[in-house]
Coordinates of C-alpha atoms in Angstrom, one line a residue:
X15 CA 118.7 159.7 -75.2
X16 CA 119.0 161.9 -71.7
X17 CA 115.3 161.0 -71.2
X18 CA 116.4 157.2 -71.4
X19 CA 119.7 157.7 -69.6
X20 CA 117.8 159.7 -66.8
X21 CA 115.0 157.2 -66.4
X22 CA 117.4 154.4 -66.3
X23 CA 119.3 156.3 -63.2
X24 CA 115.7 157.0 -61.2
X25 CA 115.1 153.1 -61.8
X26 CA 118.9 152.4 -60.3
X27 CA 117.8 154.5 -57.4
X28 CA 114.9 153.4 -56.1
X29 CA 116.8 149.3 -56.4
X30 CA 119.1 151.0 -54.1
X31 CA 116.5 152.3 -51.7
X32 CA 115.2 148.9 -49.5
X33 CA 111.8 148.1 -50.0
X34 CA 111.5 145.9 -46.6
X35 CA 114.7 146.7 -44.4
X36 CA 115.3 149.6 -42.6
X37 CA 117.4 152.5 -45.3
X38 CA 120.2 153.4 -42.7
X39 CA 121.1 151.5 -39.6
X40 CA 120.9 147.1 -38.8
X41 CA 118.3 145.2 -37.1
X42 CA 119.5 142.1 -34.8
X43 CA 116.1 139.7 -34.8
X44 CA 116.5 136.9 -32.3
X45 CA 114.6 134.4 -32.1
X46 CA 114.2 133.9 -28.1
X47 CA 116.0 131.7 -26.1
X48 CA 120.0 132.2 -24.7
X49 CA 121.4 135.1 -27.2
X50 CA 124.6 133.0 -27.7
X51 CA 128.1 134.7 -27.7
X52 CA 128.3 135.4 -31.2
X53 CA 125.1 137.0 -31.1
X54 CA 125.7 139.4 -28.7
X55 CA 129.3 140.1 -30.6
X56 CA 126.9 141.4 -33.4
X57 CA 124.8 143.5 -31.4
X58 CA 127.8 145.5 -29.6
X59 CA 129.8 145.2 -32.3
X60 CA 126.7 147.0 -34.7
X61 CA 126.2 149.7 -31.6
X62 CA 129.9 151.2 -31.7
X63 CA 131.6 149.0 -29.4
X64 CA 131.2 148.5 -25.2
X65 CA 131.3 152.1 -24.6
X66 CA 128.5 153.2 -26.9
X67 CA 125.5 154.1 -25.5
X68 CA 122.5 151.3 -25.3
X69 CA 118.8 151.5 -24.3
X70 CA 117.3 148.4 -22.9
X71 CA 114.0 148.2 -23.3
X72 CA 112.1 145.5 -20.7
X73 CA 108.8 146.4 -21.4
X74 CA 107.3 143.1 -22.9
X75 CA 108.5 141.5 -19.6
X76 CA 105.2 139.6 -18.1
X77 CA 105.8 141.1 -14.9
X78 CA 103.9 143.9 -13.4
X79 CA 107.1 145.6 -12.4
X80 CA 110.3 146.0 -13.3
X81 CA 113.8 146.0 -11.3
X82 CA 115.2 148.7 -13.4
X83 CA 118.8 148.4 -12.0
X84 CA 118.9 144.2 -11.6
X85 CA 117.6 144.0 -15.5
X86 CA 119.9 147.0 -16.7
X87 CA 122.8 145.3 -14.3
X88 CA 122.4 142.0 -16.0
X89 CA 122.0 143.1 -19.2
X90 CA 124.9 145.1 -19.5
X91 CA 127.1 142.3 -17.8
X92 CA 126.0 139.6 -20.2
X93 CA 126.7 141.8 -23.2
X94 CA 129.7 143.2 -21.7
X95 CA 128.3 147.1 -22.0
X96 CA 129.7 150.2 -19.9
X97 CA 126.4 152.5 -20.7
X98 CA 123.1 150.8 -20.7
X99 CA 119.7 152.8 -20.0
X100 CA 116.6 151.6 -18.9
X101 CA 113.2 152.6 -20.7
X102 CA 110.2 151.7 -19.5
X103 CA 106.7 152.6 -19.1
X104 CA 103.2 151.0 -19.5
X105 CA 101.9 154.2 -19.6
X106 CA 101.0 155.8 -23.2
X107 CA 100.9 159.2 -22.8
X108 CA 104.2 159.3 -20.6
X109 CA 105.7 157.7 -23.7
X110 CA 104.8 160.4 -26.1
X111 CA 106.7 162.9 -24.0
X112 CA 110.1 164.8 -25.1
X113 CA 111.1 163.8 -21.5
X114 CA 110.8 159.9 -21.6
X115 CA 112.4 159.5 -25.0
X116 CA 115.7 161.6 -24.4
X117 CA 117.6 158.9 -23.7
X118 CA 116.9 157.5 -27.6
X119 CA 118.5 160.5 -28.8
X120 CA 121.7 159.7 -28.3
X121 CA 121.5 156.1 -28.2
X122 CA 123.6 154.1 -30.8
X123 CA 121.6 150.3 -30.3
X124 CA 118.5 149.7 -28.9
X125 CA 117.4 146.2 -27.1
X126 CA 114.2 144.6 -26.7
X127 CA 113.7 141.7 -24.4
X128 CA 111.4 139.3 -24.6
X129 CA 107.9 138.7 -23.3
X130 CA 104.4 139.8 -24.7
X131 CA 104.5 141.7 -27.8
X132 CA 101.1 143.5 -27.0
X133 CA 102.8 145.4 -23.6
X134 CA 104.8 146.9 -26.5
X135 CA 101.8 147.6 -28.9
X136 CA 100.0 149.2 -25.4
X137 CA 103.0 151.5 -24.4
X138 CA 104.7 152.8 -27.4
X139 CA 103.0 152.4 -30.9
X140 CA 102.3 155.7 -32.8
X141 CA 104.3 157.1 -29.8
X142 CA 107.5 160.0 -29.3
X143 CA 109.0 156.8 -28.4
X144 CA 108.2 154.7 -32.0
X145 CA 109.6 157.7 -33.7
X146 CA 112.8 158.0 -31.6
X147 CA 113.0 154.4 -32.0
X148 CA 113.0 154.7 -35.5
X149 CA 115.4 157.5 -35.1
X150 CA 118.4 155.2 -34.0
X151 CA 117.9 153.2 -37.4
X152 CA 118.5 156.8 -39.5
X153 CA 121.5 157.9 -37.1
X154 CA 123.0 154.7 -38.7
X155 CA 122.3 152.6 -35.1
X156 CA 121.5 148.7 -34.7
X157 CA 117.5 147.7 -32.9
X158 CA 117.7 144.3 -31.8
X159 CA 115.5 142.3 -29.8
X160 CA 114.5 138.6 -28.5
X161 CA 111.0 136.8 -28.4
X162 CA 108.7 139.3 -28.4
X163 CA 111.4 142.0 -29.1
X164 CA 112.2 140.5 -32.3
X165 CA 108.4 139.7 -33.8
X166 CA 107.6 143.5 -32.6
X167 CA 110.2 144.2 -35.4
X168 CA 107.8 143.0 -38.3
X169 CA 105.3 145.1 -40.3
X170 CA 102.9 142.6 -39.0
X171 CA 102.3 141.6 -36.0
X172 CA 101.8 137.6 -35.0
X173 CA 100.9 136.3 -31.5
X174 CA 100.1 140.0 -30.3
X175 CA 96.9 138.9 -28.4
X176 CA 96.3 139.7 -24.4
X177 CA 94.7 136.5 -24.0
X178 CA 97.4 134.4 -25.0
X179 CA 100.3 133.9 -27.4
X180 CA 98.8 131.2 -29.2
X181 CA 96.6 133.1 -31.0
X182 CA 98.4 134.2 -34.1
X183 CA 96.0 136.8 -35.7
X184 CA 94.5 139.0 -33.2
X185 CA 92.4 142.1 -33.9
X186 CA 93.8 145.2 -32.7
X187 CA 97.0 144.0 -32.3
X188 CA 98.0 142.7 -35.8
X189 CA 100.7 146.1 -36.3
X190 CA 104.1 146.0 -35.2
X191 CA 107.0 148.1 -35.3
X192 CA 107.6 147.6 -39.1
X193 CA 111.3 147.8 -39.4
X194 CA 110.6 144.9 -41.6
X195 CA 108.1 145.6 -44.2
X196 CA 105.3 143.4 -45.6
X197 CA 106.9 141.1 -42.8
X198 CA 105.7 138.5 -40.3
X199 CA 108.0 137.6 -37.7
X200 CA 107.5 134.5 -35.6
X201 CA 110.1 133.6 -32.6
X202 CA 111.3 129.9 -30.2
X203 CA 110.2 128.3 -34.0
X204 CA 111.9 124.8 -33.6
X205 CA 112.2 124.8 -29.9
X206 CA 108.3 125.2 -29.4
X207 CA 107.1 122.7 -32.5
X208 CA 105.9 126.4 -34.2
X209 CA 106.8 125.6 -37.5
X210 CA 103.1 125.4 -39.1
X211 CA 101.9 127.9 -37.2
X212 CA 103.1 131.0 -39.7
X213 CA 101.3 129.0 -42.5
X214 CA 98.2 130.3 -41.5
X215 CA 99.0 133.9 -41.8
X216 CA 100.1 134.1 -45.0
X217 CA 97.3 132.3 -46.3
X218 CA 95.1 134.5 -45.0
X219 CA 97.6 137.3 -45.8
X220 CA 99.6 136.5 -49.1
X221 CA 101.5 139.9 -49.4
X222 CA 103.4 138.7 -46.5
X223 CA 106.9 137.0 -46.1
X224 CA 107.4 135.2 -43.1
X225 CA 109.9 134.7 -40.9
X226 CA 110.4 132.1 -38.4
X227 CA 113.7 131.8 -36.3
X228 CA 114.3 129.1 -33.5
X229 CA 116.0 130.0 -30.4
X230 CA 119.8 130.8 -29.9
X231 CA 119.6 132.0 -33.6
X232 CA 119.1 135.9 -35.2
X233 CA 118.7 137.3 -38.8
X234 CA 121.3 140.6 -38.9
X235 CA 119.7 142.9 -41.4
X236 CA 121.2 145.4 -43.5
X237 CA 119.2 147.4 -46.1
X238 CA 117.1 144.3 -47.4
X239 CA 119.1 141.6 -46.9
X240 CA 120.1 139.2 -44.1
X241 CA 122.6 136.8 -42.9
X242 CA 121.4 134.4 -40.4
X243 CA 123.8 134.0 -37.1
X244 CA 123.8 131.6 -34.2
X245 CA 123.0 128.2 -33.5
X246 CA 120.0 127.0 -35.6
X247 CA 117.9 127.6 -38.5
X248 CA 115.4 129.8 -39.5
X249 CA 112.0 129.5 -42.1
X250 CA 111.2 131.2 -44.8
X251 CA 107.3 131.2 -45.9
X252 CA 107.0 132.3 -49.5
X253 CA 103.5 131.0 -49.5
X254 CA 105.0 128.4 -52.0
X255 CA 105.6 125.2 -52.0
X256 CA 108.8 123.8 -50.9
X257 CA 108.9 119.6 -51.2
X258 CA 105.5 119.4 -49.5
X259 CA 106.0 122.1 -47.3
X260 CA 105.0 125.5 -46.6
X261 CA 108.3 126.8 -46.0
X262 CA 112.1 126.2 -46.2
X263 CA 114.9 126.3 -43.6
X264 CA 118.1 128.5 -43.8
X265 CA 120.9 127.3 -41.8
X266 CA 123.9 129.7 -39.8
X267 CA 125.7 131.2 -42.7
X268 CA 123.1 131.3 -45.1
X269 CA 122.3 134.6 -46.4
X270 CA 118.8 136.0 -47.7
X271 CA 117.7 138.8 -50.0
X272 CA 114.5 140.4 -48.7
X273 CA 113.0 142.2 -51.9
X274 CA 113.3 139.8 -54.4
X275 CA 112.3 136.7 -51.4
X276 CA 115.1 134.6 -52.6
X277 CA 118.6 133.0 -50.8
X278 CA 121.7 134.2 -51.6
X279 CA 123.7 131.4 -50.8
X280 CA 125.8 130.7 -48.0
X281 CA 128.7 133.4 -46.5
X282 CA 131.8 132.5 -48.1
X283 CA 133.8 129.7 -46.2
X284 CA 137.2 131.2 -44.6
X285 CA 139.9 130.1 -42.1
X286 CA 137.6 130.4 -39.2
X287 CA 134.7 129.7 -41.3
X288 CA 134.9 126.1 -43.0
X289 CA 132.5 124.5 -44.9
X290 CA 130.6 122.7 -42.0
X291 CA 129.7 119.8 -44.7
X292 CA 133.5 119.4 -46.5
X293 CA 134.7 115.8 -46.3
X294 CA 137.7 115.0 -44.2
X295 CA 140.7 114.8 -46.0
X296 CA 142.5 112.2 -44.1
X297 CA 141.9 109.6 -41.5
X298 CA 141.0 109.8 -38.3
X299 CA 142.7 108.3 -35.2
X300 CA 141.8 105.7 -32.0
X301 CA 140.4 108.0 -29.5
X302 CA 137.6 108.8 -27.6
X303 CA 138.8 112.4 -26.3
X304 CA 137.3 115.2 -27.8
X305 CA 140.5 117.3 -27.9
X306 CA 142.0 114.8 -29.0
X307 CA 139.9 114.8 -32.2
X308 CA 139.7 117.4 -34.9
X309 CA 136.3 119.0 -35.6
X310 CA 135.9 116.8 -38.6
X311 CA 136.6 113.7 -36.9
X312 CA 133.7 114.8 -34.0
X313 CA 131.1 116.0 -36.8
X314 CA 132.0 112.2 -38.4
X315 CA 131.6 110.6 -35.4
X316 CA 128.5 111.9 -34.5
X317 CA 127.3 111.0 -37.8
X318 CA 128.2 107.7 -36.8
X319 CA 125.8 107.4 -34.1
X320 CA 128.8 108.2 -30.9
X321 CA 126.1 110.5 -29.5
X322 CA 126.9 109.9 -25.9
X323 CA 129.1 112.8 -24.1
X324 CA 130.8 112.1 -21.2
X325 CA 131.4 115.0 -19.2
X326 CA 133.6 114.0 -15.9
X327 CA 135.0 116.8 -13.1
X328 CA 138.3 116.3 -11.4
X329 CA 140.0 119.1 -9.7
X330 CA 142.9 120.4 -8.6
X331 CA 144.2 120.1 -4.8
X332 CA 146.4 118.7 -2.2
X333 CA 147.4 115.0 -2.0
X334 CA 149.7 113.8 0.1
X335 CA 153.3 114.0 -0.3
X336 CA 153.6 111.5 -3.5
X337 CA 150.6 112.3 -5.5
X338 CA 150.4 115.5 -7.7
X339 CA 147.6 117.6 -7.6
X340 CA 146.0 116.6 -10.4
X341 CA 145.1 113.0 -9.3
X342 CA 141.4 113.3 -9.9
X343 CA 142.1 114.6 -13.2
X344 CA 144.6 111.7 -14.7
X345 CA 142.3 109.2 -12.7
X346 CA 139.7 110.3 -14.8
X347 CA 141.7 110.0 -17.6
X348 CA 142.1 106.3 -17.3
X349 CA 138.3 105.8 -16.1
X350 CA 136.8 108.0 -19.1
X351 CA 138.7 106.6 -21.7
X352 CA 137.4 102.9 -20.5
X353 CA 133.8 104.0 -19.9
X354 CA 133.5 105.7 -23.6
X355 CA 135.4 102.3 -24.7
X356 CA 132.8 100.0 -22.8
X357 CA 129.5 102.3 -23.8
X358 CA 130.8 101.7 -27.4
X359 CA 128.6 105.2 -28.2
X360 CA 130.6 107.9 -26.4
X361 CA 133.2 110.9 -26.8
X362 CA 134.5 112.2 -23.8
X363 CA 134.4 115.9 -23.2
X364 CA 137.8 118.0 -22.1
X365 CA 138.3 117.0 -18.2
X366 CA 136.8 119.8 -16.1
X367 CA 140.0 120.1 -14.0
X368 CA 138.9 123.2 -12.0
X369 CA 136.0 122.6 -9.0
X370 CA 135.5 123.6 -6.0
X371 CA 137.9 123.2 -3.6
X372 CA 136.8 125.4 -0.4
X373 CA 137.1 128.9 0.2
X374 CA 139.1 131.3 -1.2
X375 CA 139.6 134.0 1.3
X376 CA 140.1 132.6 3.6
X377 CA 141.6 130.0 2.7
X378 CA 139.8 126.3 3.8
X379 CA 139.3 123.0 3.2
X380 CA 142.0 122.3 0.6
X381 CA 143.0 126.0 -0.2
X382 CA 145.0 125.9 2.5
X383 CA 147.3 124.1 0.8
X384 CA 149.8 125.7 -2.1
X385 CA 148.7 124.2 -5.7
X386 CA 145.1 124.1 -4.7
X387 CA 143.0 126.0 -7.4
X388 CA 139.5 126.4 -5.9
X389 CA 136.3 127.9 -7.6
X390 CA 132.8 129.2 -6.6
X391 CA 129.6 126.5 -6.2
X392 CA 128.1 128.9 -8.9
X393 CA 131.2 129.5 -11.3
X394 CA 131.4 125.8 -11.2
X395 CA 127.6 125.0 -12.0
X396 CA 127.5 127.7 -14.5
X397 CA 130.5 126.0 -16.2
X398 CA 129.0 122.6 -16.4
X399 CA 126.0 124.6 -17.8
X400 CA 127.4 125.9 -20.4
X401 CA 129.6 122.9 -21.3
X402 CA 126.6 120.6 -21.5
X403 CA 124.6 123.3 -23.9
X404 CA 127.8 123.3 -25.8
X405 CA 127.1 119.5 -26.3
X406 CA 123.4 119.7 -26.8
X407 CA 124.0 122.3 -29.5
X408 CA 126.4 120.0 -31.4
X409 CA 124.1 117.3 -31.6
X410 CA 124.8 114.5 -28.1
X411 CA 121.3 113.7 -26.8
X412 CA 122.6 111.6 -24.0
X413 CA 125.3 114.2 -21.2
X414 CA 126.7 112.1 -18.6
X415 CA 128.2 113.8 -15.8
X416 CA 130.8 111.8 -13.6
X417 CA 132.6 113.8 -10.7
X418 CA 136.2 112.1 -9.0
X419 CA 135.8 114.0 -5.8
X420 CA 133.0 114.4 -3.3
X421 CA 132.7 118.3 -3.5
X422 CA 131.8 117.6 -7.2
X423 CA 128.7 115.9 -6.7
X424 CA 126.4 118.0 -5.5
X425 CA 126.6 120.2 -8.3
X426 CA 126.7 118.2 -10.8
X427 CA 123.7 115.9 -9.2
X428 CA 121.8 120.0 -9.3
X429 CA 123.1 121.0 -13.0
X430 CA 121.5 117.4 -14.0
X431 CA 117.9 118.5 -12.8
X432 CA 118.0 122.0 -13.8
X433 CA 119.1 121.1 -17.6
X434 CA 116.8 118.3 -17.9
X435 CA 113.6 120.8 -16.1
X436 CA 114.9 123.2 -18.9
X437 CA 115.4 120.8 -22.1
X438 CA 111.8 119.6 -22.6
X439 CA 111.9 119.2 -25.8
X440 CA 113.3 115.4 -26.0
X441 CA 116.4 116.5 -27.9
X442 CA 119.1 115.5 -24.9
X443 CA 119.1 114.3 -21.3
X444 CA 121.2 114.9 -18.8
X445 CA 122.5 112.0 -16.6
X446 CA 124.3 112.3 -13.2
X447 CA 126.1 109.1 -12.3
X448 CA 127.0 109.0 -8.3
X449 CA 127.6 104.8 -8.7
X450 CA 130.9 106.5 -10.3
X451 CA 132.3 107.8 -7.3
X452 CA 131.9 105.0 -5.0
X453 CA 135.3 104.3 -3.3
X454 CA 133.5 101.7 -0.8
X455 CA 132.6 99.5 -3.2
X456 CA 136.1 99.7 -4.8
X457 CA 137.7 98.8 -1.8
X458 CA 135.5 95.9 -1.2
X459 CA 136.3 94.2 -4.1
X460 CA 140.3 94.9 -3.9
X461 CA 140.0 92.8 -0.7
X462 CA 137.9 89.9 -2.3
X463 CA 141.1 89.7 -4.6
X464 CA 143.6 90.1 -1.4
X465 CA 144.1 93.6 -1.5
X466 CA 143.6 95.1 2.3
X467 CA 144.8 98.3 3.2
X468 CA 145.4 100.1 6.9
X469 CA 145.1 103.8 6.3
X470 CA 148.0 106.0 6.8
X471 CA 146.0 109.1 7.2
X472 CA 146.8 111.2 3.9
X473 CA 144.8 112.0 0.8
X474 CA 146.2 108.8 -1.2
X475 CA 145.2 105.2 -1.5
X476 CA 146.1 102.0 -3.4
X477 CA 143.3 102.1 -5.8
X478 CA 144.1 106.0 -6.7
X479 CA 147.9 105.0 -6.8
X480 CA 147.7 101.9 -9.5
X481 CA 145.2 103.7 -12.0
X482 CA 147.3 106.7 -12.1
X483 CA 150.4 104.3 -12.8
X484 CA 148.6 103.4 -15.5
X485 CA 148.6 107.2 -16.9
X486 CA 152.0 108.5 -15.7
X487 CA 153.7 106.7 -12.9
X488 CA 156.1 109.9 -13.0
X489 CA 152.7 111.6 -11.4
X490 CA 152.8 109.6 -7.9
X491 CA 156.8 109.7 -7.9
X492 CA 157.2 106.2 -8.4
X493 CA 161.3 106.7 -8.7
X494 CA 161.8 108.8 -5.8
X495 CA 159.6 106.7 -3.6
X496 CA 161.7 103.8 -4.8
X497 CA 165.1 105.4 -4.0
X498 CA 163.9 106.7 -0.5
X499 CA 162.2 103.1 0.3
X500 CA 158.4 104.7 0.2
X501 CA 157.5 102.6 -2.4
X502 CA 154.1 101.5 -0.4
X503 CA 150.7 102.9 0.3
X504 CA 148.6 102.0 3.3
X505 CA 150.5 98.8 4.3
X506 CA 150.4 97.6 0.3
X507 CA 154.0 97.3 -1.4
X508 CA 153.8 98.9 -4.9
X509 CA 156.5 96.7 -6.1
X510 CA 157.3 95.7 -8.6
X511 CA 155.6 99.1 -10.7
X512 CA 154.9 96.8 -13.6
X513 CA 152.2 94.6 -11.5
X514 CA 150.7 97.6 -9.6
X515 CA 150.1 99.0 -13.3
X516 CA 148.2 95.6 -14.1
X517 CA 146.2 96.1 -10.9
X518 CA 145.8 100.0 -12.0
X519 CA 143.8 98.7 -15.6
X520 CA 141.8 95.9 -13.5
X521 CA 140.6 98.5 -11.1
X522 CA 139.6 100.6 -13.8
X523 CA 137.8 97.6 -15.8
X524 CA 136.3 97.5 -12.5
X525 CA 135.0 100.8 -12.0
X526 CA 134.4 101.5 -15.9
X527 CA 132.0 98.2 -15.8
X528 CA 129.7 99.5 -12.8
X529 CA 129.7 103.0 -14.1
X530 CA 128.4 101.4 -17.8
X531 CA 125.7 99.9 -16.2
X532 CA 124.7 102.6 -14.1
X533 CA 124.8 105.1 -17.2
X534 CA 122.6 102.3 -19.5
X535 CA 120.1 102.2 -16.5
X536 CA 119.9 105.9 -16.3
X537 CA 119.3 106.1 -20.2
X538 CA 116.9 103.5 -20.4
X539 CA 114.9 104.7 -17.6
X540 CA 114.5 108.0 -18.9
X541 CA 112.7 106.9 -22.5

């Protein structure tokens, strides 16, 4: 009976020991592309927090040299870390030596960047360095990597050839860090079309699982199992077949149990956590504004086919002394609303009400007036960046970006080309409309319907002054103007207020019409 009773506590404790994960320790595996906010949470959350102390490795980077200080700068700004060291050699034997590894000893999370997994093989395996590496794990640390810093992670090693990574199975360079054991790896999965490409390997090597995660995504392991974080999906090959397929998808959420190769089901739903699938419980309401919608109501739409995004940039400045300083921003409102209405197919995005606006110090262009709220060319870009990726992400394959002021356009017209250079992959196009932001033709039509105007020198006009009416006339001071006898712009009489309003929605119809067309155009042209 003590024989049995011992036996049947051994075969507890080797189920407690992981077969495939690391014993002590979590691995972060990303699978290449931007390492999303929640992402990086995990990572510096895993390490101890921003003050723990973090290696960056760069040394799959293709480049012949490395800027330790502008990677180490970067990377410790992005993931919001006060000590980050640089590692990095190409050379073998310096790797192997007490002195090039004592910054592991006392590292709490190690990172890996992305770039060409055999660089990593060449510098470090069956090094001081592997071992010290391996040593953060047992201290109860966090490895994680991206691109070729996450398939360096597997037992086996995929895409590890110096002639190119397209090769999948290349001699001399089939061993990896093996973190993961009896593990493939494979990394950009969705992004790059690789989803067959892991079939091959386990064909050829059956006592293999493989994984395959797409970019913006990451597997978080503990012991031997893992929960999969980020944006999209990631593959599991079994070397089984799954409904005519080689392998199956698990989606953010989804959880996976390494030893016995099976999924555990999803991470339980919670206040900030909902079932991304429940139905919505009630009805939904006549709008077109995404913040004016709850997430249910967006996820429905979409479903619905209102893939268009509309993402327009107003600002915040001086004009005049009757308008407030957010014209743009409730002009837009009118002009949005009608556009989304005309295209039939379209949400519209949260106003970007912040651009730029001149300098800060000093002061100039409109900062030199008290309201004005100005930013950088490059805070700006990087806003509408990250805005439009927000979009992509959830789904809108068609991001039109419409600016109310001048200074917007540039950027916008440079965000457009760098997104669209970037998103090659057919899921979503960016679409900068300047036949928005056309005052001249505006004007010329008000004076085919009688409308002429003699410029009184200020930031205001009549077409700016009806379509805000139609928003708030409280917002160009209709009642004060009316009490002081102002109650005119540019040689036009606003009175009676009800009638500029009805000139306020034609001039919108106007615009809303020529901006359609210009946004079907753009659409069209790019299939």
């Amino acid at each position: 009976m003590i024989s049995s009773l011992l036996t049947s506590l051994a075969l507890l404790t080797l189920q407690a020991v992981p077969a495939v994960g690391p014993k002590d320790g979590a691995l972060v595996i990303v699978g290449g592309g931007k390492v999303g906010p929640e992402i990086v949470a995990r990572f510096v959350e895993l390490a101890g927090g921003p003050d723990a102390e973090v290696v960056l490795v760069p040394t799959p980077n293709e480049s012949d040299t490395i800027d330790a200080k502008r990677v180490r700068d970067s990377f410790a700004k992005a993931f919001g870390l006060k000590h980050v060291t640089v590692l990095h050699t190409r050379d073998k034997a310096e790797a192997d030596t007490e002195g090039f590894v004592a910054p592991l000893k006392t590292a709490k999370g190690v990172w890996i960047t992305g770039g060409r997994q055999w660089r990593l093989v060449d510098s470090y395996l069956g090094t001081r360095t592997q071992q010290e590496l391996e040593a953060v794990l047992a201290r109860g640390g966090v490895i994680g990597g991206t691109s070729a810093g996450a398939t360096i992670q597997g037992s086996y090693l995929v895409r590890g050839a110096r002639e190119g990574n397209r090769i999948m199975m290349a001699k001399g360079y089939e061993v990896g860090f093996g973190y993961l054991r009896g593990v493939a790896v494979d990394q950009h999965l969705i992004t790059r079309k690789r989803e067959e490409d892991l079939v091959g390997v386990i064909e050829a090597h059956p006592e293999l699982l493989g994984l395959g995660i797409d970019e913006s995504t990451a597997v978080v392991v503990r012991g031997d199992r893992f929960e999969v974080i980020g944006q999209s999906k990631v593959a599991i090959y079994d070397g089984k077949n799954h409904g005519g397929k080689r392998y199956y998808f698990l989606a953010p959420g989804d959880r996976f149990d390494l030893r016995e190769r099976r999924p555990l089901g999803s991470v339980a739903p919670s206040a900030v956590s909902p079932d991304p699938d429940r139905p919505r419980p009630i009805a939904g309401v006549d709008t077109v504004f995404l913040e004016d919608m709850t997430w249910m109501e967006v996820r429905d739409a979409l479903k619905a086919g209102k893939t268009t995004a509309i993402v327009a940039t107003g600002g915040v400045e001086q004009n005049g002394p009757y308008l407030v300083t957010g014209k743009h921003n409730l002009v837009l409102k009118a002009t949005t609303d009608a556009i989304a209405r005309k295209l039939g197919n379209a949400l519209v995005a949260p106003i970007i009400a912040f651009v730029p606006e001149g300098d800060i110090e000093p002061p100039t262009a409109h900062m030199k007036y008290p309201g004005t709220i100005s930013l950088t060319e490059d805070t700006y870009q990087r806003l509408l960046v990250d805005v439009c990726a927000s979009l992509r992400a959830h789904g809108f394959t068609n991001i039109v970006l419409i600016g109310d002021s001048g200074g917007n356009q540039a950027g916008m017209k440079q965000v457009a080309r760098v997104l669209n250079a970037r998103w090659t992959d057919g899921k979503s196009r960016v679409h900068f409309i300047p036949e928005y932001y056309d005052h001249e033709a505006v004007d010329a039509w008000l004076q085919t319907q009688g409308i002429n105007q003699v410029p009184e020198g200020i930031h205001d006009d009549f077409a700016l002054t009806a379509t805000i009416m139609t928003v708030d006339p409280k917002a160009v001071r209709a009642d004060q103007r009316i009490a002081a006898g102002k109650f005119r712009i540019n040689g036009v009489d606003l009175a009676p207020a009800e009638k500029t309003v009805e000139w306020g929605r034609k001039i919108v119809d106007f615009r809303a019409g020529r901006t359609v067309e210009a946004i079907r155009k753009s659409i069209e042209g790019a299939r």
